[in-house]
CSV table of C-alpha atoms in Angstrom, one decimal:
chain,number,residue,atom,x,y,z
S,1,MET,CA,53.8,4.8,6.2
S,2,ASP,CA,51.4,7.3,7.6
S,3,PRO,CA,50.6,6.1,11.4
S,4,LEU,CA,46.9,6.8,10.7
S,5,ASP,CA,46.8,5.0,7.4
S,6,PRO,CA,43.7,2.7,7.3
S,7,VAL,CA,45.5,0.0,6.1
S,8,ARG,CA,47.2,-0.2,9.6
S,9,THR,CA,43.7,-1.0,11.3
S,10,LEU,CA,43.1,-4.2,8.8
S,11,PRO,CA,43.8,-7.2,10.8
S,12,ALA,CA,47.5,-9.0,10.3
S,13,ASP,CA,46.7,-11.5,8.0
S,14,ALA,CA,45.2,-9.0,5.4
S,15,ARG,CA,47.8,-6.3,5.8
S,16,ARG,CA,50.4,-9.0,4.5
S,17,THR,CA,48.5,-9.2,1.1
S,18,SER,CA,46.8,-6.0,0.9
S,19,VAL,CA,47.3,-3.4,-1.9
S,20,ALA,CA,48.2,0.1,-0.2
S,21,PRO,CA,45.0,2.1,-0.5
S,22,THR,CA,47.2,5.2,-1.7
S,23,GLU,CA,48.6,3.2,-4.5
S,24,VAL,CA,44.7,2.2,-6.0
S,25,ARG,CA,43.4,5.8,-5.2
S,26,ARG,CA,45.9,8.1,-6.6
S,27,GLY,CA,45.7,9.1,-10.1
S,28,SER,CA,46.1,12.3,-12.2
S,29,GLY,CA,44.4,14.0,-15.0
S,30,PRO,CA,40.8,14.0,-15.9
S,31,GLY,CA,40.3,10.2,-14.9
S,32,ARG,CA,40.9,11.7,-11.3
S,33,THR,CA,37.6,13.4,-11.5
S,34,LEU,CA,35.4,10.9,-13.8
S,35,PRO,CA,34.1,8.8,-10.9
S,36,GLN,CA,32.6,12.0,-9.2
S,37,ALA,CA,31.8,13.7,-12.4
S,38,VAL,CA,29.7,11.0,-14.0
S,39,PRO,CA,27.2,10.5,-11.2
S,40,ALA,CA,26.6,13.8,-10.2
S,41,VAL,CA,25.6,14.7,-13.9
S,42,ALA,CA,23.6,11.8,-13.8
S,43,ALA,CA,21.6,12.8,-10.4
S,44,LEU,CA,21.3,16.2,-11.7
S,45,THR,CA,19.8,14.9,-15.0
S,46,LEU,CA,17.3,13.0,-13.1
S,47,GLY,CA,16.5,15.6,-10.6
S,48,LEU,CA,15.9,18.0,-13.4
S,49,TRP,CA,13.4,15.6,-15.4
S,50,GLY,CA,9.9,16.2,-14.6
S,51,ILE,CA,10.8,18.7,-11.6
S,52,ASP,CA,7.8,20.4,-11.7
S,53,ARG,CA,5.7,17.0,-11.1
S,54,HIS,CA,3.3,17.9,-13.6
S,55,ASN,CA,2.7,21.4,-11.7
S,56,SER,CA,2.0,19.7,-8.3
S,57,MET,CA,2.9,20.5,-5.0
S,58,TRP,CA,2.1,18.6,-1.6
S,59,ARG,CA,1.6,20.4,1.8
S,60,ASP,CA,4.9,20.0,3.3
S,61,GLU,CA,6.5,22.0,0.0
S,62,SER,CA,4.0,24.4,0.5
S,63,VAL,CA,5.2,25.2,4.1
S,64,SER,CA,8.5,25.9,2.9
S,65,TYR,CA,7.5,27.8,-0.1
S,66,GLN,CA,5.1,30.2,1.9
S,67,VAL,CA,7.7,30.6,5.2
S,68,ALA,CA,10.5,31.2,2.7
S,69,HIS,CA,8.4,34.2,1.5
S,70,ARG,CA,7.8,36.0,4.6
S,71,SER,CA,9.8,38.9,5.6
S,72,LEU,CA,13.0,38.3,7.4
S,73,GLY,CA,11.7,39.6,10.7
S,74,ASP,CA,8.3,37.3,10.4
S,75,LEU,CA,10.6,34.2,9.6
S,76,TRP,CA,12.6,34.9,12.6
S,77,GLY,CA,9.5,35.1,14.7
S,78,LEU,CA,8.3,32.1,13.4
S,79,LEU,CA,11.4,30.3,14.4
S,80,GLY,CA,11.2,31.4,18.0
S,81,ASN,CA,7.9,29.8,18.0
S,82,ILE,CA,8.1,26.7,16.0
S,83,ASP,CA,10.1,24.9,13.3
S,84,ALA,CA,13.1,25.9,14.6
S,85,VAL,CA,14.3,22.6,13.2
S,86,HIS,CA,14.4,23.8,9.7
S,87,GLY,CA,15.3,27.4,10.3
S,88,LEU,CA,18.6,27.2,8.4
S,89,TYR,CA,16.8,25.7,5.1
S,90,TYR,CA,14.1,28.4,5.6
S,91,LEU,CA,16.9,31.0,5.7
S,92,LEU,CA,18.6,29.5,2.4
S,93,MET,CA,15.4,29.1,0.6
S,94,HIS,CA,14.1,33.0,1.5
S,95,ALA,CA,17.9,34.0,0.0
S,96,VAL,CA,16.8,31.6,-3.2
S,97,PHE,CA,13.6,33.5,-3.8
S,98,GLY,CA,15.1,36.7,-3.3
S,99,LEU,CA,17.3,36.1,-6.1
S,100,TRP,CA,15.0,34.2,-8.2
S,101,ASP,CA,11.3,33.7,-7.6
S,102,GLY,CA,10.8,30.7,-9.8
S,103,GLY,CA,8.0,29.0,-8.3
S,104,LEU,CA,8.0,25.1,-8.2
S,105,VAL,CA,11.4,25.0,-9.9
S,106,ALA,CA,13.3,27.3,-7.5
S,107,LEU,CA,11.6,25.5,-4.5
S,108,ARG,CA,13.3,22.3,-5.8
S,109,LEU,CA,16.4,23.1,-7.5
S,110,PRO,CA,18.3,23.2,-4.1
S,111,SER,CA,17.4,19.5,-3.6
S,112,THR,CA,18.4,18.7,-6.8
S,113,LEU,CA,21.8,20.5,-6.9
S,114,ALA,CA,22.3,18.8,-3.3
S,115,THR,CA,21.4,15.4,-4.6
S,116,ALA,CA,24.0,15.6,-7.3
S,117,LEU,CA,26.5,17.1,-5.0
S,118,ALA,CA,25.5,14.1,-2.4
S,119,ALA,CA,26.2,11.4,-5.5
S,120,ALA,CA,29.6,13.1,-6.5
S,121,GLY,CA,30.5,12.6,-2.7
S,122,VAL,CA,29.4,8.9,-2.7
S,123,ALA,CA,31.7,8.6,-5.5
S,124,ALA,CA,34.6,10.1,-4.0
S,125,ILE,CA,34.3,7.7,-1.0
S,126,GLY,CA,34.0,4.6,-3.3
S,127,ALA,CA,36.8,5.6,-5.3
S,128,ARG,CA,38.9,6.5,-2.2
S,129,LEU,CA,38.4,3.1,-0.4
S,130,ALA,CA,37.6,0.5,-3.3
S,131,GLY,CA,38.9,2.2,-6.8
S,132,ARG,CA,37.5,4.4,-9.4
S,133,ARG,CA,35.2,1.6,-10.9
S,134,ALA,CA,33.6,1.2,-7.6
S,135,GLY,CA,33.3,4.8,-6.9
S,136,THR,CA,31.4,5.5,-10.2
S,137,LEU,CA,29.3,2.5,-9.6
S,138,ALA,CA,28.4,3.6,-6.2
S,139,GLY,CA,27.6,7.1,-7.2
S,140,LEU,CA,25.3,5.9,-10.0
S,141,VAL,CA,23.6,3.7,-7.6
S,142,PHE,CA,22.9,6.4,-5.3
S,143,ALA,CA,21.5,8.6,-8.1
S,144,LEU,CA,19.2,5.8,-9.3
S,145,LEU,CA,17.9,4.9,-5.9
S,146,PRO,CA,14.1,5.5,-6.1
S,147,MET,CA,14.4,7.2,-2.6
S,148,THR,CA,17.0,9.5,-3.7
S,149,GLN,CA,15.0,10.6,-6.9
S,150,HIS,CA,12.2,11.3,-4.7
S,151,TYR,CA,13.8,13.8,-2.5
S,152,ALA,CA,15.8,15.3,-5.3
S,153,GLN,CA,12.6,16.9,-6.4
S,154,GLU,CA,11.4,18.0,-2.6
S,155,GLY,CA,11.4,21.3,-1.4
S,156,ARG,CA,12.5,20.3,1.9
S,157,SER,CA,16.1,19.9,3.5
S,158,TYR,CA,16.7,16.4,3.3
S,159,ALA,CA,18.6,16.0,0.1
S,160,LEU,CA,20.7,19.0,1.5
S,161,VAL,CA,21.3,17.0,4.8
S,162,THR,CA,22.3,14.2,2.9
S,163,ALA,CA,24.8,15.8,1.0
S,164,ALA,CA,26.1,17.2,4.2
S,165,VAL,CA,26.5,14.1,5.9
S,166,THR,CA,28.1,12.2,2.7
S,167,TRP,CA,30.8,14.6,2.4
S,168,ALA,CA,31.4,14.8,6.1
S,169,THR,CA,32.0,11.0,5.8
S,170,TYR,CA,34.4,11.8,2.9
S,171,PHE,CA,36.3,14.3,4.9
S,172,LEU,CA,36.5,11.7,7.8
S,173,VAL,CA,38.0,9.2,5.3
S,174,ARG,CA,40.7,11.3,4.4
S,175,ALA,CA,40.9,12.4,7.9
S,176,MET,CA,41.9,9.0,9.1
S,177,SER,CA,44.5,8.6,6.8
S,178,ALA,CA,46.3,12.0,6.9
S,179,SER,CA,47.8,14.0,10.1
S,180,ARG,CA,46.7,17.3,8.4
S,181,ALA,CA,43.9,19.1,10.6
S,182,ARG,CA,42.2,20.7,7.6
S,183,TRP,CA,40.4,17.2,7.0
S,184,TRP,CA,39.4,17.2,10.7
S,185,THR,CA,38.2,20.7,10.4
S,186,ALA,CA,36.2,20.1,7.1
S,187,TYR,CA,34.6,17.1,8.7
S,188,ALA,CA,33.5,19.1,11.9
S,189,LEU,CA,32.5,21.8,10.0
S,190,THR,CA,30.6,19.7,7.5
S,191,LEU,CA,28.9,17.6,10.1
S,192,ALA,CA,27.9,20.7,11.9
S,193,LEU,CA,26.0,21.9,8.7
S,194,ALA,CA,24.3,18.8,8.3
S,195,CYS,CA,23.0,19.2,12.1
S,196,TRP,CA,21.9,22.6,11.7
S,197,LEU,CA,19.7,21.6,8.6
S,198,HIS,CA,18.0,18.8,10.4
S,199,GLU,CA,19.1,17.5,14.1
S,200,PHE,CA,18.9,13.9,13.3
S,201,ALA,CA,22.0,14.2,11.3
S,202,VAL,CA,23.8,13.7,14.8
S,203,PHE,CA,23.0,10.0,14.1
S,204,ALA,CA,25.7,9.9,11.6
S,205,LEU,CA,28.3,10.8,14.5
S,206,VAL,CA,27.4,7.5,16.1
S,207,ALA,CA,27.5,5.6,12.8
S,208,HIS,CA,31.2,7.0,12.2
S,209,GLY,CA,32.0,6.2,15.9
S,210,LEU,CA,31.2,2.6,15.3
S,211,THR,CA,33.3,2.6,11.9
S,212,LEU,CA,36.4,3.7,14.1
S,213,CYS,CA,35.7,0.9,16.4
S,214,ARG,CA,35.4,-1.5,13.6
S,215,LEU,CA,38.6,-0.2,12.1
S,216,ARG,CA,40.6,-0.2,15.3
S,217,VAL,CA,42.1,3.0,14.5
S,218,PRO,CA,44.9,4.5,16.8
S,219,ARG,CA,44.3,6.7,19.8
S,220,GLN,CA,45.2,9.7,17.9
S,221,VAL,CA,42.5,9.2,15.5
S,222,TRP,CA,40.2,8.8,18.2
S,223,ARG,CA,41.1,12.0,19.9
S,224,ARG,CA,40.9,14.0,16.9
S,225,TRP,CA,37.5,12.5,15.8
S,226,GLY,CA,36.6,13.0,19.7
S,227,VAL,CA,37.2,17.0,19.2
S,228,ALA,CA,35.5,17.0,15.7
S,229,ALA,CA,32.3,15.5,17.3
S,230,LEU,CA,32.5,17.7,20.0
S,231,SER,CA,32.9,20.6,18.4
S,232,ALA,CA,30.0,20.0,15.7
S,233,GLY,CA,27.5,19.0,19.1
S,234,LEU,CA,28.7,22.3,21.1
S,235,SER,CA,27.7,24.1,17.8
S,236,LEU,CA,24.1,22.2,17.5
S,237,LEU,CA,23.4,23.3,21.0
S,238,PRO,CA,21.6,26.8,20.7
S,239,LEU,CA,19.5,24.9,18.3
S,240,VAL,CA,18.6,22.1,20.7
S,241,ALA,CA,17.8,24.4,23.3
S,242,VAL,CA,15.2,26.4,21.2
S,243,SER,CA,13.9,23.3,19.2
S,244,ALA,CA,13.4,21.2,22.3
S,245,GLY,CA,10.6,23.1,23.4
S,246,GLN,CA,8.6,23.0,20.2
S,247,ALA,CA,9.1,19.1,19.9
S,248,ASP,CA,5.7,18.6,21.7
S,249,GLU,CA,3.5,20.6,19.4
S,250,GLN,CA,5.6,20.1,16.3
S,251,LEU,CA,5.5,16.0,16.4
S,252,THR,CA,2.4,15.3,17.4
S,253,TRP,CA,1.3,13.8,14.5
S,254,LEU,CA,4.0,11.0,14.6
S,255,THR,CA,3.2,7.4,15.8
S,256,ARG,CA,5.8,4.9,16.7
S,257,PRO,CA,7.2,2.6,14.1
S,258,SER,CA,4.6,0.2,12.7
S,259,PRO,CA,5.3,-3.5,11.9
S,260,SER,CA,5.8,-3.0,8.4
S,261,GLN,CA,8.3,0.1,9.0
S,262,TRP,CA,10.4,-2.7,10.9
S,263,LEU,CA,10.4,-5.1,8.1
S,264,GLN,CA,11.5,-2.4,5.7
S,265,TYR,CA,14.3,-1.8,8.0
S,266,ALA,CA,15.0,-5.1,8.5
S,267,ALA,CA,15.1,-6.2,4.8
S,268,ILE,CA,17.2,-3.2,4.0
S,269,ALA,CA,19.8,-3.8,7.0
S,270,VAL,CA,20.0,-7.9,6.0
S,271,THR,CA,20.6,-6.7,2.4
S,272,GLY,CA,23.8,-4.5,3.6
S,273,ILE,CA,24.7,-7.4,5.7
S,274,LEU,CA,24.7,-9.7,3.0
S,275,LEU,CA,26.6,-7.3,0.2
S,276,ARG,CA,29.3,-6.7,2.9
S,277,GLN,CA,29.6,-10.8,3.4
S,278,PHE,CA,30.1,-10.8,-0.6
S,279,LEU,CA,32.7,-8.0,-0.2
S,280,VAL,CA,35.1,-9.1,2.3
S,281,ARG,CA,34.6,-13.2,2.3
S,282,GLY,CA,37.6,-15.4,0.7
S,283,PRO,CA,41.4,-15.3,1.5
S,284,ALA,CA,41.8,-12.7,-1.2
S,285,ALA,CA,39.5,-10.0,0.3
S,286,ALA,CA,42.4,-7.7,1.1
S,287,GLN,CA,43.4,-7.5,-2.4
S,288,ARG,CA,40.1,-6.0,-3.6
S,289,GLY,CA,41.0,-2.3,-2.7
S,290,GLY,CA,39.8,-1.7,0.7
S,291,ALA,CA,36.6,-4.0,0.9
S,292,ARG,CA,37.0,-4.2,4.7
S,293,GLU,CA,37.4,-0.3,5.2
S,294,LEU,CA,34.4,0.1,2.8
S,295,THR,CA,32.1,-2.1,4.5
S,296,ALA,CA,33.1,-0.9,8.0
S,297,LEU,CA,32.2,2.5,6.9
S,298,ALA,CA,29.2,1.8,4.9
S,299,LEU,CA,27.0,-0.7,6.6
S,300,PRO,CA,27.1,1.4,10.0
S,301,LEU,CA,26.1,4.5,8.0
S,302,LEU,CA,23.1,2.4,6.4
S,303,VAL,CA,21.9,0.8,9.8
S,304,VAL,CA,22.8,2.8,12.8
S,305,PRO,CA,20.7,6.1,12.1
S,306,ALA,CA,17.5,4.5,10.9
S,307,GLY,CA,17.9,1.7,13.9
S,308,LEU,CA,18.7,4.2,16.5
S,309,LEU,CA,15.9,6.9,15.5
S,310,MET,CA,13.3,3.5,15.4
S,311,THR,CA,14.4,2.5,18.8
S,312,LEU,CA,14.2,6.0,20.4
S,313,SER,CA,10.8,6.4,18.9
S,314,TYR,CA,9.4,3.8,21.4
S,315,VAL,CA,9.9,6.8,23.8
S,316,ARG,CA,9.4,9.6,21.7
S,317,PRO,CA,7.6,9.3,18.2
S,318,TRP,CA,10.1,10.8,16.0
S,319,TYR,CA,10.9,8.4,13.2
S,320,VAL,CA,10.1,9.0,9.7
S,321,ASP,CA,12.4,7.6,7.0
S,322,ARG,CA,13.3,10.9,5.4
S,323,TYR,CA,15.0,12.0,8.5
S,324,VAL,CA,17.8,9.6,8.1
S,325,LEU,CA,17.7,9.6,4.1
S,326,TYR,CA,21.7,10.1,4.4
S,327,GLY,CA,21.8,6.2,5.4
S,328,MET,CA,21.1,5.4,1.6
S,329,ALA,CA,24.8,6.5,0.9
S,330,GLY,CA,25.7,3.5,2.7
S,331,LEU,CA,23.4,1.3,0.9
S,332,ALA,CA,24.8,2.7,-2.4
S,333,LEU,CA,28.6,2.2,-1.3
S,334,LEU,CA,27.9,-1.3,-0.8
S,335,VAL,CA,26.1,-2.0,-3.9
S,336,GLY,CA,28.6,0.0,-5.9
S,337,ALA,CA,31.3,-2.0,-4.5
S,338,ALA,CA,29.7,-5.5,-5.1
S,339,LEU,CA,29.0,-4.6,-8.9
S,340,SER,CA,32.7,-3.4,-9.2
S,341,ARG,CA,33.7,-6.7,-8.1
S,342,ALA,CA,31.1,-8.5,-10.3
S,343,VAL,CA,32.6,-6.8,-13.3
S,344,GLY,CA,35.9,-7.7,-12.4
S,345,GLN,CA,35.2,-11.3,-12.4
S,346,ARG,CA,33.5,-11.2,-15.7
S,347,HIS,CA,36.5,-12.5,-17.4
S,348,ARG,CA,35.6,-16.0,-15.8
S,349,LEU,CA,32.3,-16.3,-18.4
S,350,PRO,CA,32.5,-16.7,-21.9
S,351,PRO,CA,31.8,-13.6,-24.1
S,352,VAL,CA,28.3,-14.9,-25.2
S,353,LEU,CA,27.3,-15.1,-21.3
S,354,GLN,CA,28.9,-12.0,-20.7
S,355,ALA,CA,27.0,-10.1,-22.9
S,356,LEU,CA,23.7,-12.0,-22.2
S,357,THR,CA,24.6,-11.2,-18.2
S,358,VAL,CA,24.8,-7.8,-19.2
S,359,CYS,CA,21.5,-7.5,-21.2
S,360,VAL,CA,19.5,-9.3,-18.5
S,361,ALA,CA,20.7,-6.9,-15.9
S,362,ALA,CA,20.1,-3.8,-17.6
S,363,THR,CA,16.7,-4.9,-18.8
S,364,ALA,CA,15.6,-5.9,-15.1
S,365,ALA,CA,16.8,-2.6,-13.9
S,366,VAL,CA,14.9,-0.6,-16.1
S,367,ALA,CA,12.1,-2.9,-15.5
S,368,VAL,CA,12.1,-2.2,-12.0
S,369,LEU,CA,13.4,1.5,-11.9
S,370,LEU,CA,11.3,2.9,-14.4
S,371,PRO,CA,8.1,2.7,-13.0
S,372,TRP,CA,9.2,3.8,-9.7
S,373,ALA,CA,10.8,7.0,-11.6
S,374,LEU,CA,7.7,7.8,-13.4
S,375,LEU,CA,5.6,7.3,-10.4
S,376,ILE,CA,8.1,9.8,-8.4
S,377,ARG,CA,7.4,12.6,-10.7
S,378,SER,CA,3.7,12.3,-10.5
S,379,PRO,CA,1.3,14.2,-8.3
S,380,GLU,CA,0.1,10.8,-6.8
S,381,SER,CA,3.7,10.2,-5.4
S,382,ARG,CA,2.7,12.6,-2.2
S,383,LYS,CA,0.0,12.6,0.2
S,384,ASP,CA,-2.0,15.4,-1.5
S,385,ASP,CA,-1.8,18.1,-4.1
S,386,VAL,CA,-2.0,21.8,-2.9
S,387,VAL,CA,-2.2,23.2,-6.5
S,388,ALA,CA,-5.0,20.8,-7.5
S,389,VAL,CA,-6.9,22.0,-4.2
S,390,THR,CA,-6.2,25.6,-5.2
S,391,HIS,CA,-7.7,25.1,-8.5
S,392,ALA,CA,-10.8,23.2,-7.4
S,393,VAL,CA,-11.4,26.1,-5.0
S,394,GLN,CA,-11.2,28.5,-7.8
S,395,ARG,CA,-13.8,26.6,-9.7
S,396,THR,CA,-16.1,26.0,-6.9
S,397,ALA,CA,-15.9,29.3,-4.8
S,398,HIS,CA,-17.6,32.7,-5.1
S,399,HIS,CA,-16.4,35.8,-3.9
S,400,GLY,CA,-17.0,36.3,-0.5
S,401,ASP,CA,-18.1,32.6,0.4
S,402,GLY,CA,-17.0,31.5,3.8
S,403,VAL,CA,-14.3,28.9,3.8
S,404,LEU,CA,-13.6,26.4,6.8
S,405,PHE,CA,-10.8,24.2,7.1
S,406,MET,CA,-11.1,20.7,8.6
S,407,PRO,CA,-8.8,20.3,10.4
S,408,GLY,CA,-7.5,23.9,10.9
S,409,ARG,CA,-3.9,22.8,9.8
S,410,ARG,CA,-5.2,22.2,6.2
S,411,ARG,CA,-5.3,26.1,5.7
S,412,GLU,CA,-1.6,25.2,4.3
S,413,TRP,CA,-3.5,24.0,1.1
S,414,LEU,CA,-4.4,27.6,0.2
S,415,LEU,CA,-1.4,29.6,2.3
S,416,SER,CA,0.8,29.4,-0.8
S,417,TYR,CA,-1.8,31.2,-3.2
S,418,PRO,CA,-3.0,33.9,-1.2
S,419,GLN,CA,-5.1,35.5,-4.3
S,420,VAL,CA,-7.3,32.8,-3.5
S,421,LEU,CA,-7.7,32.9,-0.1
S,422,HIS,CA,-8.2,36.3,0.1
S,423,ARG,CA,-11.4,36.3,-2.1
S,424,LEU,CA,-12.7,34.3,0.9
S,425,ASP,CA,-14.1,34.9,4.3
S,426,ASP,CA,-11.7,32.5,6.6
S,427,LEU,CA,-14.5,32.0,9.4
S,428,ALA,CA,-12.4,30.1,11.9
S,429,LEU,CA,-9.3,32.6,11.5
S,430,ALA,CA,-8.1,34.5,14.6
S,431,GLU,CA,-4.5,35.7,13.5
S,432,SER,CA,-2.9,35.1,10.3
S,433,PRO,CA,0.3,32.7,10.2
S,434,ALA,CA,2.8,35.7,10.0
S,435,ALA,CA,0.8,37.9,12.8
S,436,SER,CA,0.8,34.7,15.1
S,437,ARG,CA,4.1,33.7,14.6
S,438,THR,CA,2.7,30.1,13.5
S,439,LEU,CA,2.7,28.0,10.2
S,440,GLN,CA,-0.8,28.1,9.7
S,441,GLY,CA,-2.2,30.9,12.1
S,442,THR,CA,-4.6,30.7,15.1
S,443,GLU,CA,-8.1,29.9,15.3
S,444,LEU,CA,-11.0,31.6,17.5
S,445,PRO,CA,-12.6,30.0,20.3
S,446,ALA,CA,-15.2,27.2,19.4
S,447,ASP,CA,-18.3,29.7,20.2
S,448,GLU,CA,-17.4,32.5,18.0
S,449,ILE,CA,-16.5,30.0,15.0
S,450,ARG,CA,-20.1,28.8,15.5
S,451,ARG,CA,-21.5,32.3,15.3
S,452,ARG,CA,-19.6,32.9,12.4
S,453,ILE,CA,-20.8,30.0,10.2
S,454,LEU,CA,-24.3,30.9,11.4
S,455,ALA,CA,-23.8,34.2,9.9
S,456,GLN,CA,-22.9,32.6,6.4
S,457,HIS,CA,-25.3,31.4,3.6
S,458,ARG,CA,-22.6,29.2,1.6
S,459,ILE,CA,-19.5,27.6,2.9
S,460,ILE,CA,-16.5,25.9,1.0
S,461,ALA,CA,-15.1,23.4,3.6
S,462,LEU,CA,-11.7,21.9,2.9
S,463,SER,CA,-11.3,18.6,4.3
S,464,ASP,CA,-9.1,15.3,4.3
S,465,PRO,CA,-10.6,12.5,2.2
S,466,ALA,CA,-13.3,9.9,3.8
S,467,GLY,CA,-11.7,7.3,6.4
S,468,GLN,CA,-8.9,9.9,7.9
S,469,PRO,CA,-9.4,10.1,11.6
S,470,LEU,CA,-11.2,13.4,13.0
S,471,ASP,CA,-9.7,15.6,15.3
S,472,PRO,CA,-11.2,15.6,18.5
S,473,PHE,CA,-10.9,19.4,19.9
S,474,PRO,CA,-13.6,21.6,20.3
S,475,ARG,CA,-13.1,23.8,17.6
S,476,GLU,CA,-13.3,20.9,15.3
S,477,GLU,CA,-16.1,19.5,16.8
S,478,VAL,CA,-18.0,22.8,16.5
S,479,LYS,CA,-17.4,22.9,12.7
S,480,ARG,CA,-18.9,19.6,12.0
S,481,ARG,CA,-21.6,19.8,14.2
S,482,THR,CA,-23.1,23.3,13.4
S,483,LEU,CA,-22.6,22.2,9.2
S,484,GLY,CA,-24.4,19.3,10.2
S,485,ALA,CA,-27.1,20.9,11.8
S,486,TYR,CA,-28.0,24.3,9.8
S,487,PHE,CA,-26.6,23.4,6.5
S,488,GLU,CA,-27.0,20.7,3.4
S,489,GLU,CA,-24.3,19.3,1.3
S,490,CYS,CA,-24.8,21.0,-2.3
S,491,GLY,CA,-21.7,19.7,-4.1
S,492,ARG,CA,-18.4,17.9,-3.4
S,493,THR,CA,-15.0,17.8,-5.5
S,494,ARG,CA,-12.7,15.1,-4.7
S,495,VAL,CA,-8.7,15.7,-5.6
S,496,HIS,CA,-5.9,14.0,-4.6
S,497,GLY,CA,-5.6,13.9,-0.8
S,498,ALA,CA,-8.3,16.6,-0.2
S,499,ARG,CA,-12.1,16.9,-0.5
S,500,ILE,CA,-13.9,20.3,-1.2
S,501,THR,CA,-17.5,20.5,-0.1
S,502,VAL,CA,-19.8,23.2,-0.8
S,503,TYR,CA,-22.6,23.6,2.0
S,504,VAL,CA,-25.3,26.1,1.7
S,505,ARG,CA,-28.3,26.7,4.2
S,506,ARG,CA,-30.9,23.8,4.3
S,507,GLY,CA,-33.2,24.0,1.5
S,508,HIS,CA,-31.5,26.8,-0.5
S,509,CYS,CA,-29.2,24.1,-2.7
S,510,THR,CA,-30.0,24.9,-6.4
S,511,GLN,CA,-27.6,21.9,-7.6
């Protein structure tokens, strides 16, 4: 037996009754790739379904779109100033648009393909540890999760990070059970890729370390894992050095985790723990094809990254659930293995009850998942809709009207559609985003903004919906005060996540 085989890490009483994982896992012919192919095709199909989201795009995706369309020189200048954490993703999207400028489809297609790749990775892990049926079911569960479907159609890096972490986890599983250095090399390289796509992928290393602790692996495995983890970490140092200086400006919008977020986390963690207990309980647990190994891997991946990031957010507010999206791979592995066990025990029920159970379960799944699937593919699933804002401005504005973004960061609503923005006079803009090496450009001093507002007769103001907190900065205050003192509202259009208000000089509204 290979000295690094994870079976050796199981307790002595479990080893005596276990089926060697290599006997369960290996096969030949088409059946060997079936666990990966079926979930990948399912994830790809779901990702392509309604990929344009009714021709909508929200502001974070707009950042990806307009930044990726900058020249390489402008893009490099931006990353030295802000948003270096997404630098590799922006470079990738720059290459994608260079090959095919396919609008919203091109923007989201890399995430869709990455989600299919991640689903195949989840299936590969499940099949390796608990058999093909468990792998196939785990991959399908991952593809069907609402959160997975949400980010499969998101023009950001999170699906790509998830794919990289998932396959790094698969390479770890292979490396623990084989003496070949290639698996450790693949693990280190893939995890480094995940961290370069987003730094918070590094929390997967902590989850993997806990997995090794729970499996009580030999010292040789610890040494090799330590070298691989250190290599991935050292490769990340240049990105950390640059992005650390940008964090204060870039993450000011984040707050500490709310009680509802902690409740959601607790619910997911408890679900994972209950699934683990279901899988490993009973004297025959070791005969169920790697249940202990699978739970030792999946549960830390599910709970550790999110828990660590939420805890650290009490020191520096950094937590957003999408930053640790890859934890959903752990949940899918646990659910898939539990479903596989339930299917394996169906012979205990009469045929009529078997059929009834399948029908009820399928109906319940459709009833729960279909509304989520439809919502995810609608503009309302995101905070705002840049396309709707642009169309509303096109209908409302006259050529040469002044435009104010309140706050200035909402300039993003029009940056992806310069043909609309260029028709208007941006009253607060000092330097364009490209010239200033920023995301939304820089604005003039408050006194100059006031002077330029007073020189206008008609102004289009783009602002957040009512009830949102107002920025207290002098530039924003002078916009509000000057409009209120010298202009009157002469029309308002509400679109999802935004307001477009027409202001004219007092006494000149012709509505």
